[in-house]
CSV table of C-alpha atoms in Angstrom, one decimal:
chain,number,residue,atom,x,y,z
K,165,MET,CA,-60.3,105.6,40.3
K,166,SER,CA,-61.5,108.8,42.0
K,167,ILE,CA,-59.1,110.5,40.2
K,168,PHE,CA,-58.9,108.6,37.2
K,169,LEU,CA,-62.5,109.4,36.6
K,170,ARG,CA,-62.0,113.2,37.4
K,171,LYS,CA,-59.7,113.6,34.3
K,172,LEU,CA,-62.0,112.4,31.5
K,173,SER,CA,-64.0,114.6,29.9
K,174,VAL,CA,-67.7,115.1,31.2
K,175,SER,CA,-68.3,114.8,27.3
K,176,ASN,CA,-66.0,111.7,26.7
K,177,ARG,CA,-69.0,109.3,27.4
K,178,ASN,CA,-67.2,106.3,25.5
K,179,SER,CA,-64.2,106.7,28.0
K,180,LEU,CA,-66.3,106.1,31.1
K,181,LEU,CA,-67.6,103.5,29.4
K,182,ARG,CA,-64.5,102.1,29.1
K,183,VAL,CA,-63.4,102.6,32.5
K,184,ILE,CA,-66.4,100.7,33.8
K,185,ALA,CA,-65.6,97.7,31.9
K,186,ILE,CA,-62.2,97.9,33.2
K,187,ALA,CA,-63.4,97.8,36.6
K,188,SER,CA,-65.8,95.1,36.0
K,189,ALA,CA,-62.7,92.9,34.7
K,190,GLY,CA,-61.2,94.0,38.0
K,191,SER,CA,-64.0,92.9,40.3
K,192,GLY,CA,-63.8,89.9,38.7
K,193,LEU,CA,-60.2,89.2,39.4
K,194,LEU,CA,-61.1,90.5,43.3
K,195,TYR,CA,-64.0,87.8,43.1
K,196,ALA,CA,-61.7,85.0,42.0
K,197,ASN,CA,-59.1,85.6,44.4
K,198,SER,CA,-61.1,86.1,47.6
K,199,ASN,CA,-61.3,84.0,50.4
K,200,SER,CA,-63.9,81.5,51.0
K,201,ASN,CA,-65.8,83.4,53.5
K,202,SER,CA,-65.2,87.3,52.1
K,203,ARG,CA,-67.9,88.9,50.3
K,204,ALA,CA,-66.8,91.1,47.5
K,205,ASN,CA,-68.4,94.2,46.2
K,206,VAL,CA,-67.2,96.7,43.3
K,207,ALA,CA,-68.9,100.0,42.4
K,208,VAL,CA,-67.9,102.7,39.8
K,209,LYS,CA,-68.9,106.8,40.6
K,210,VAL,CA,-70.2,108.6,38.0
K,211,PRO,CA,-70.2,112.0,37.6
K,212,VAL,CA,-73.4,113.9,37.8
K,213,ALA,CA,-73.7,115.2,34.3
K,214,LEU,CA,-73.7,111.8,33.0
K,215,GLN,CA,-75.7,109.7,35.6
K,216,GLU,CA,-79.1,110.2,34.0
K,217,SER,CA,-77.9,108.9,30.6
K,218,LEU,CA,-76.5,106.0,32.3
K,219,SER,CA,-78.7,105.3,34.8
K,220,LEU,CA,-81.5,105.1,32.5
K,221,GLN,CA,-79.6,102.6,30.2
K,222,TRP,CA,-78.6,100.5,33.5
K,223,ARG,CA,-82.9,100.2,34.1
K,224,ILE,CA,-83.5,99.5,30.9
K,225,THR,CA,-80.5,96.6,31.0
K,226,GLN,CA,-82.8,95.6,34.4
K,227,TYR,CA,-85.5,95.2,32.7
K,228,ILE,CA,-84.3,93.1,30.1
K,229,PHE,CA,-81.6,90.9,32.0
K,230,PRO,CA,-82.6,91.2,35.8
K,231,CYS,CA,-80.6,90.9,38.5
K,232,PRO,CA,-79.5,87.4,39.1
K,233,SER,CA,-80.7,86.3,42.2
K,234,LEU,CA,-77.2,87.4,44.1
K,235,LEU,CA,-77.4,90.8,43.2
K,236,SER,CA,-80.8,92.9,44.1
K,237,SER,CA,-81.7,95.9,42.1
K,238,ASP,CA,-82.1,97.8,45.9
K,239,GLN,CA,-78.1,97.4,46.0
K,240,TRP,CA,-77.3,100.5,43.8
K,241,GLN,CA,-78.0,104.2,44.3
K,242,PRO,CA,-78.1,107.0,41.7
K,243,GLY,CA,-74.1,107.7,40.9
K,244,MET,CA,-73.0,103.9,42.1
K,245,LEU,CA,-73.1,101.0,39.3
K,246,PRO,CA,-72.7,98.1,40.9
K,247,LEU,CA,-70.5,95.6,39.0
K,248,PHE,CA,-69.9,92.8,41.2
K,249,SER,CA,-71.4,91.2,44.3
K,250,SER,CA,-71.4,87.6,45.6
K,251,ARG,CA,-70.6,85.9,48.6
K,252,VAL,CA,-68.2,82.9,47.5
K,253,GLY,CA,-68.7,79.2,49.5
K,254,SER,CA,-70.9,80.2,51.8
K,255,ALA,CA,-72.4,77.6,54.3
K,256,PRO,CA,-75.6,76.0,53.6
K,257,SER,CA,-78.9,77.5,55.7
K,258,SER,CA,-79.3,75.5,58.9
K,259,ASP,CA,-82.8,74.6,57.8
K,260,ILE,CA,-81.6,72.6,54.8
K,261,LYS,CA,-80.8,69.0,55.5
K,262,LYS,CA,-78.8,66.7,52.7
K,263,ASP,CA,-80.7,63.3,52.0
K,264,ASN,CA,-78.5,60.8,49.8
K,265,SER,CA,-80.2,58.0,50.9
K,266,GLY,CA,-81.4,56.2,47.4
K,267,ALA,CA,-79.4,58.0,45.2
K,268,VAL,CA,-77.0,56.7,42.8
K,269,GLY,CA,-73.4,57.9,42.9
K,270,GLY,CA,-73.6,59.8,46.0
K,271,ASP,CA,-75.5,62.4,44.3
K,272,PRO,CA,-78.6,64.0,46.2
K,273,LYS,CA,-82.2,62.7,45.1
K,274,PRO,CA,-83.8,64.3,42.5
K,275,CYS,CA,-86.7,66.6,43.2
K,276,CYS,CA,-90.2,65.5,41.8
K,277,ASN,CA,-90.7,65.6,38.5
K,278,CYS,CA,-86.8,66.5,37.9
K,279,LEU,CA,-85.1,65.0,35.2
K,280,GLY,CA,-81.7,64.2,37.3
K,281,ARG,CA,-78.0,63.0,35.7
K,282,ASP,CA,-79.6,59.2,36.8
K,283,THR,CA,-83.2,59.6,35.4
K,284,ILE,CA,-83.1,57.7,32.1
K,285,ALA,CA,-80.5,54.9,33.8
K,286,ASN,CA,-82.3,54.4,36.7
K,287,ALA,CA,-85.7,53.8,34.6
K,288,ALA,CA,-84.2,51.7,32.1
K,289,ALA,CA,-82.5,49.4,35.5
K,290,ARG,CA,-85.9,49.0,36.7
K,291,VAL,CA,-87.2,47.6,33.5
K,292,GLY,CA,-84.4,46.2,31.4
K,293,PRO,CA,-83.9,42.7,33.2
K,294,ALA,CA,-87.3,42.0,32.6
K,295,VAL,CA,-87.1,43.1,28.3
K,296,VAL,CA,-86.4,39.6,26.4
K,297,ASN,CA,-85.6,39.1,22.7
K,298,LEU,CA,-87.7,37.1,20.8
K,299,SER,CA,-87.0,35.1,17.8
K,300,VAL,CA,-89.8,33.2,15.9
K,301,PRO,CA,-88.9,30.5,13.1
K,302,GLN,CA,-90.5,31.5,9.6
K,303,GLY,CA,-91.3,28.7,6.9
K,304,PHE,CA,-94.2,26.8,5.2
K,305,TYR,CA,-95.1,23.3,4.8
K,306,GLY,CA,-92.8,22.4,7.9
K,307,ILE,CA,-89.8,23.5,6.3
K,308,THR,CA,-88.0,26.9,8.3
K,309,ASN,CA,-86.3,29.3,6.2
K,310,GLY,CA,-86.0,32.1,8.4
K,311,LYS,CA,-86.9,33.8,11.5
K,312,SER,CA,-88.8,36.6,12.7
K,313,ILE,CA,-87.4,38.7,15.4
K,314,GLY,CA,-88.8,41.4,18.1
K,315,SER,CA,-88.4,42.2,21.9
K,316,GLY,CA,-90.9,41.8,24.8
K,317,THR,CA,-91.7,42.7,28.5
K,318,ILE,CA,-92.2,39.6,31.3
K,319,ILE,CA,-95.2,41.6,33.5
K,320,ASP,CA,-95.8,38.5,35.3
K,321,GLN,CA,-94.1,35.8,37.7
K,322,ASP,CA,-96.1,33.2,35.6
K,323,GLY,CA,-93.8,33.9,32.7
K,324,THR,CA,-96.2,36.6,30.6
K,325,ILE,CA,-94.6,38.2,28.1
K,326,LEU,CA,-96.2,40.8,26.5
K,327,THR,CA,-95.3,42.1,22.9
K,328,CYS,CA,-96.3,42.6,19.2
K,329,ALA,CA,-98.8,40.4,17.3
K,330,HIS,CA,-96.9,41.2,14.0
K,331,VAL,CA,-93.8,39.5,15.3
K,332,VAL,CA,-95.2,35.9,16.5
K,333,VAL,CA,-98.2,35.4,14.4
K,334,ASP,CA,-99.0,35.5,10.6
K,335,PHE,CA,-100.6,38.8,9.4
K,336,GLN,CA,-101.6,38.0,5.9
K,337,GLY,CA,-100.8,34.4,5.2
K,338,MET,CA,-97.3,35.4,4.0
K,339,ARG,CA,-94.9,33.5,6.8
K,340,GLY,CA,-96.1,31.5,9.8
K,341,SER,CA,-94.5,30.4,12.8
K,342,VAL,CA,-93.7,27.0,13.3
K,343,LYS,CA,-96.2,25.0,15.7
K,344,GLY,CA,-96.6,28.8,17.4
K,345,LYS,CA,-93.4,28.5,19.0
K,346,VAL,CA,-91.4,31.4,19.9
K,347,ASP,CA,-87.5,31.3,21.0
K,348,VAL,CA,-87.1,33.5,24.0
K,349,THR,CA,-83.8,35.0,25.6
K,350,LEU,CA,-83.6,37.0,28.9
K,351,GLN,CA,-80.9,39.6,29.3
K,352,ASP,CA,-79.4,37.1,31.8
K,353,GLY,CA,-78.4,34.6,29.0
K,354,ARG,CA,-81.4,32.3,29.9
K,355,THR,CA,-83.1,30.9,26.9
K,356,PHE,CA,-87.0,29.3,27.1
K,357,GLU,CA,-89.3,28.0,24.1
K,358,GLY,CA,-92.4,30.5,24.5
K,359,THR,CA,-96.2,29.4,23.2
K,360,VAL,CA,-98.5,32.1,22.1
K,361,VAL,CA,-101.0,32.5,24.6
K,362,ASN,CA,-103.3,35.2,22.9
K,363,ALA,CA,-103.0,37.6,19.9
K,364,ASP,CA,-105.4,40.8,19.1
K,365,LEU,CA,-104.1,41.5,15.0
K,366,HIS,CA,-106.6,45.4,15.1
K,367,SER,CA,-104.3,46.4,18.3
K,368,ASP,CA,-101.3,44.5,17.3
K,369,ILE,CA,-101.3,43.2,21.0
K,370,ALA,CA,-100.1,39.6,21.8
K,371,ILE,CA,-99.3,37.5,25.1
K,372,VAL,CA,-96.6,34.7,24.8
K,373,LYS,CA,-96.2,32.6,27.7
K,374,ILE,CA,-92.9,30.1,29.3
K,375,HIS,CA,-92.3,28.3,32.4
K,376,SER,CA,-89.4,28.4,34.5
K,377,LYS,CA,-88.3,27.2,37.8
K,378,THR,CA,-86.3,29.8,38.5
K,379,PRO,CA,-87.5,33.5,39.5
K,380,LEU,CA,-88.2,35.9,36.6
K,381,PRO,CA,-87.4,39.7,36.6
K,382,THR,CA,-90.8,41.6,36.3
K,383,ALA,CA,-91.4,45.2,35.1
K,384,THR,CA,-94.6,47.1,36.5
K,385,LEU,CA,-97.5,48.3,33.9
K,386,GLY,CA,-97.8,52.2,34.8
K,387,SER,CA,-100.7,54.9,33.3
K,388,SER,CA,-100.4,56.6,30.0
K,389,SER,CA,-104.0,58.7,30.7
K,390,LYS,CA,-101.5,61.6,32.7
K,391,LEU,CA,-98.8,61.8,29.8
K,392,ARG,CA,-98.2,64.8,28.2
K,393,PRO,CA,-96.5,66.1,25.3
K,394,GLY,CA,-93.3,66.5,25.9
K,395,ASP,CA,-92.6,63.8,29.3
K,396,TRP,CA,-89.8,62.2,28.6
K,397,VAL,CA,-89.7,58.6,28.1
K,398,VAL,CA,-87.4,55.5,27.1
K,399,ALA,CA,-87.5,52.5,24.6
K,400,MET,CA,-86.3,49.7,25.5
K,401,GLY,CA,-85.9,46.5,23.3
K,402,CYS,CA,-83.7,44.3,20.7
K,403,PRO,CA,-83.5,45.8,17.5
K,404,LEU,CA,-81.7,44.1,14.7
K,405,SER,CA,-81.4,41.3,17.8
K,406,LEU,CA,-79.0,43.3,19.9
K,407,GLN,CA,-80.0,43.3,23.4
K,408,ASN,CA,-79.9,45.7,26.2
K,409,THR,CA,-80.8,48.7,23.6
K,410,ILE,CA,-82.2,51.7,25.2
K,411,THR,CA,-82.8,55.0,23.5
K,412,ALA,CA,-85.0,58.2,24.8
K,413,GLY,CA,-86.6,60.7,23.7
K,414,ILE,CA,-90.3,62.1,24.3
K,415,VAL,CA,-93.6,62.2,24.0
K,416,SER,CA,-94.7,63.9,20.5
K,417,CYS,CA,-98.5,63.3,21.0
K,418,VAL,CA,-100.3,61.5,23.0
K,419,ASP,CA,-103.6,60.6,20.9
K,420,ARG,CA,-102.1,60.2,17.2
K,421,LYS,CA,-105.0,58.6,15.5
K,422,SER,CA,-105.0,55.7,13.2
K,423,SER,CA,-106.7,57.4,10.3
K,424,ASP,CA,-103.8,60.3,10.7
K,425,LEU,CA,-101.3,57.6,10.0
K,426,GLY,CA,-103.6,56.5,6.9
K,427,LEU,CA,-104.7,53.0,8.8
K,428,GLY,CA,-108.4,51.8,8.0
K,429,GLY,CA,-110.3,49.5,10.2
K,430,ILE,CA,-111.4,50.3,13.5
K,431,ARG,CA,-110.1,53.5,15.1
K,432,ARG,CA,-107.2,53.2,16.9
K,433,GLU,CA,-105.1,55.6,19.2
K,434,TYR,CA,-101.2,55.8,19.5
K,435,LEU,CA,-98.6,57.5,21.6
K,436,GLN,CA,-96.2,59.2,19.0
K,437,THR,CA,-92.3,59.8,20.3
K,438,ASP,CA,-89.2,60.4,18.6
K,439,CYS,CA,-87.4,57.7,20.0
K,440,ALA,CA,-84.9,56.2,18.2
K,441,ILE,CA,-86.5,52.3,17.0
K,442,ASN,CA,-85.6,50.1,14.3
K,443,ALA,CA,-86.5,46.4,13.5
K,444,GLY,CA,-86.7,44.0,16.6
K,445,ASN,CA,-88.0,47.0,18.8
K,446,SER,CA,-91.3,45.8,18.0
K,447,GLY,CA,-92.8,44.3,20.9
K,448,GLY,CA,-90.5,46.5,23.3
K,449,PRO,CA,-91.9,48.4,26.3
K,450,LEU,CA,-91.5,52.4,26.3
K,451,VAL,CA,-91.1,53.6,29.5
K,452,ASN,CA,-91.7,56.4,31.9
K,453,VAL,CA,-88.9,58.1,34.3
K,454,ASP,CA,-90.7,56.3,36.8
K,455,GLY,CA,-89.4,53.1,35.7
K,456,GLU,CA,-93.0,51.8,34.3
K,457,ILE,CA,-94.0,50.7,31.4
K,458,ILE,CA,-96.7,53.4,29.6
K,459,GLY,CA,-96.8,51.8,26.1
K,460,VAL,CA,-96.0,48.9,23.7
K,461,ASN,CA,-93.6,50.2,20.9
K,462,ILE,CA,-95.0,48.9,17.5
K,463,MET,CA,-93.8,51.0,14.2
K,464,LYS,CA,-92.3,53.9,13.2
K,465,VAL,CA,-92.3,56.0,10.2
K,466,LEU,CA,-89.5,54.7,7.7
K,467,ALA,CA,-89.2,57.4,5.6
K,468,ALA,CA,-88.7,59.7,8.1
K,469,ASP,CA,-86.8,60.0,11.7
K,470,GLY,CA,-87.8,60.8,15.0
K,471,LEU,CA,-91.7,59.0,14.5
K,472,SER,CA,-92.2,56.4,16.5
K,473,PHE,CA,-95.8,55.0,18.2
K,474,ALA,CA,-96.6,52.8,21.0
K,475,VAL,CA,-100.0,51.9,21.8
K,476,PRO,CA,-101.0,53.5,25.1
K,477,VAL,CA,-100.8,50.8,28.1
K,478,ASP,CA,-104.1,51.6,29.7
K,479,SER,CA,-105.7,50.5,26.2
K,480,VAL,CA,-103.0,47.3,26.3
K,481,PHE,CA,-104.3,46.6,29.9
K,482,LYS,CA,-108.5,46.6,28.7
K,483,ILE,CA,-107.0,44.2,25.9
K,484,ILE,CA,-104.8,42.1,28.6
K,485,GLN,CA,-108.4,41.9,30.5
K,486,HIS,CA,-110.7,40.5,27.4
K,487,PHE,CA,-107.7,37.8,26.7
K,488,LYS,CA,-108.5,36.7,30.6
K,489,LYS,CA,-112.3,37.0,30.2
K,490,SER,CA,-113.0,35.2,26.9
K,491,GLY,CA,-109.5,34.8,24.7
K,492,ARG,CA,-109.9,37.2,22.6
K,493,VAL,CA,-110.8,41.3,22.3
K,494,VAL,CA,-114.7,41.3,21.6
K,495,ARG,CA,-115.6,44.8,19.9
K,496,PRO,CA,-118.6,46.0,18.8
K,497,TRP,CA,-119.4,47.6,15.8
K,498,LEU,CA,-122.0,50.1,14.9
K,499,GLY,CA,-121.3,51.1,11.1
K,500,LEU,CA,-120.5,54.9,12.0
K,501,LYS,CA,-118.1,57.5,11.4
K,502,MET,CA,-117.9,59.9,13.7
K,503,VAL,CA,-115.9,63.7,14.8
K,504,ASP,CA,-115.7,64.7,18.2
K,505,LEU,CA,-117.5,68.8,18.5
K,506,ASN,CA,-115.6,71.3,20.2
K,507,GLU,CA,-116.6,75.0,20.5
K,508,MET,CA,-114.8,76.3,17.7
K,509,ILE,CA,-116.0,73.1,15.3
K,510,ILE,CA,-119.1,74.0,16.4
K,511,ALA,CA,-119.4,77.8,15.8
K,512,GLN,CA,-117.6,77.0,12.6
K,513,LEU,CA,-120.7,74.5,11.4
K,514,LYS,CA,-122.5,76.8,12.0
K,515,GLU,CA,-121.5,79.8,10.3
K,516,ARG,CA,-121.7,77.5,7.0
K,517,ASP,CA,-125.1,76.2,8.0
K,518,ASN,CA,-127.3,78.1,10.1
K,519,THR,CA,-129.7,75.1,10.8
K,520,PHE,CA,-126.5,73.3,12.3
K,521,PRO,CA,-128.0,72.1,15.9
K,522,ASN,CA,-127.7,74.1,18.8
K,523,VAL,CA,-125.4,72.0,20.9
K,524,ASN,CA,-122.2,73.0,22.9
K,525,LYS,CA,-120.8,69.7,23.1
K,526,GLY,CA,-121.3,66.1,21.3
K,527,VAL,CA,-120.4,63.9,18.6
K,528,LEU,CA,-121.0,64.2,15.2
K,529,VAL,CA,-121.7,61.7,12.7
K,530,PRO,CA,-120.8,62.4,8.8
K,531,MET,CA,-120.9,59.0,7.2
K,532,VAL,CA,-123.0,55.9,8.1
K,533,THR,CA,-122.1,52.7,6.5
K,534,PRO,CA,-124.9,51.2,4.4
K,535,GLY,CA,-126.6,47.9,6.2
K,536,SER,CA,-124.4,48.7,8.9
K,537,PRO,CA,-126.6,48.3,12.6
K,538,ALA,CA,-126.8,52.0,12.7
K,539,ASP,CA,-128.5,52.4,9.5
K,540,ARG,CA,-130.7,49.5,10.5
K,541,ALA,CA,-131.3,51.9,14.1
K,542,GLY,CA,-132.3,55.1,11.6
K,543,PHE,CA,-129.1,56.9,12.0
K,544,ARG,CA,-128.1,59.7,9.2
K,545,PRO,CA,-125.2,62.0,8.3
K,546,GLY,CA,-125.5,65.1,10.2
K,547,ASP,CA,-126.8,63.4,13.1
K,548,VAL,CA,-124.7,64.8,16.4
K,549,VAL,CA,-125.0,62.1,19.0
K,550,ILE,CA,-125.6,64.0,22.8
K,551,GLU,CA,-126.5,60.9,24.8
K,552,PHE,CA,-125.7,57.2,24.5
K,553,ASP,CA,-127.5,54.6,26.4
K,554,GLY,CA,-129.1,57.3,28.9
K,555,LYS,CA,-125.5,59.1,29.3
K,556,PRO,CA,-124.3,61.8,28.1
K,557,VAL,CA,-121.3,62.3,26.0
K,558,GLU,CA,-119.0,64.4,24.1
K,559,SER,CA,-116.5,62.3,22.3
K,560,ILE,CA,-115.7,59.1,20.8
K,561,LYS,CA,-113.8,57.4,23.3
K,562,GLU,CA,-116.9,57.8,25.6
K,563,ILE,CA,-119.1,56.2,23.8
K,564,ILE,CA,-116.5,53.0,22.8
K,565,GLU,CA,-116.2,52.6,26.7
K,566,ILE,CA,-120.0,52.8,27.4
K,567,MET,CA,-120.5,49.7,24.8
K,568,GLY,CA,-117.7,48.3,26.3
K,569,ASP,CA,-117.7,44.5,25.3
K,570,ARG,CA,-121.7,44.6,24.8
K,571,VAL,CA,-122.8,42.7,21.8
K,572,GLY,CA,-126.2,42.3,20.7
K,573,VAL,CA,-127.4,44.8,23.8
K,574,PRO,CA,-130.1,47.4,22.7
K,575,MET,CA,-128.9,51.0,23.2
K,576,LYS,CA,-131.1,54.1,23.2
K,577,VAL,CA,-129.1,57.4,21.4
K,578,ALA,CA,-130.4,60.4,21.9
K,579,VAL,CA,-129.5,62.7,18.5
K,580,LYS,CA,-130.3,66.2,17.7
K,581,ARG,CA,-130.3,66.9,13.9
K,582,ALA,CA,-131.0,70.2,12.1
K,583,LYS,CA,-133.2,72.6,13.7
K,584,ASP,CA,-132.8,71.4,16.3
K,585,ASN,CA,-135.0,67.9,15.8
K,586,LEU,CA,-134.3,65.8,19.0
K,587,VAL,CA,-134.7,61.7,18.3
K,588,THR,CA,-134.4,59.0,19.7
K,589,LEU,CA,-132.8,55.7,18.3
K,590,THR,CA,-132.1,52.4,19.2
K,591,VAL,CA,-129.1,50.7,18.4
K,592,ILE,CA,-127.8,47.0,18.7
K,593,PRO,CA,-124.4,46.8,18.2
K,594,GLU,CA,-122.7,43.7,16.3
K,595,GLU,CA,-119.6,42.1,17.0
K,596,SER,CA,-116.5,43.6,14.4
K,597,LYS,CA,-115.4,41.1,12.2
K,598,SER,CA,-111.5,40.8,11.5
K,599,ASP,CA,-111.5,42.4,8.1
K,600,MET,CA,-112.8,45.7,9.1
């Protein structure tokens, strides 16, 4: 190689680059034919006259494409360009221990928060046996003329099934189930006649109950509070009555507002995912990679792909607690349209109107419903709520949590108005009507 290089013209830079390329290819052959314990190192001696230009390009390449871990930057010297350096089949370090316990297919256990080959399958396997197919007869005057299909999940050994309200109850009087009965089919082939125990039309959540003399598979409720956009999720159910159907995707948004979807009524938040769901998926579970239910699939956008929505399991848990306490969901109503404030919005509002109150956080009231509890309490458009029932607030969610299910209970509210006018109001929430 050295004799060949000496024959090259110093000015013939392209020829030298060709030689380097040939040497690189040769290094690959040397690597492929080396034994499992050998170490291959190949370098090319560069004439002094071309060292400066080539070493500059090498340094630039190193900056743009950093050296791999097997090739550290201190392995080369001026005039010597490293083309290949690696060890093949080296034995694992003595401080690395293999742990295949609990692994599927003999593979090592995946690291925490890593998505492995079996992650989705394992999550689906934990929940799958508890996912059921629901079929509800439809008709009127005792005449059955069809059926509604959906999915659900057994969440308790007593036969409690979590599903969607629109699957098992009549929303607008256009259809009805016969005597409130639901046909339930488990993945193991068992069939039961279920009864609709509770349903909440606002959240679209319902509870169906079945009775079994043999043990029932169950799924675990997780938490949706720590979900982030980009987290992997699995949608399970029985689309078009095709049982054991699983699709996977990611969380697209963790707090999609009902108003963003053009839905009226009480404010609601959904998990948005790109999981494929279809007719029959409604009521089925949305599952995290740990095999826990983190939502209930309820709808998709028909005119688009990859836009599916689920009720967060944290909201579902609160609804279930309401069912257990009073058999229905009690929602206080104030009659306020509210907007969360942040520093950017506050700065923009101050630019538009210098009389806007001097606040760092709070909830803006852009509209007050005439005749509502808030209207009677003296709320005005433009008020900024900074305290509710004696507690500082900076979001609508905090106000809802403070009210809980307290209806008819007076609550003190501190608001700031134009020119920093601080006012304390007393509002008495009413229970929300079903048509609100």
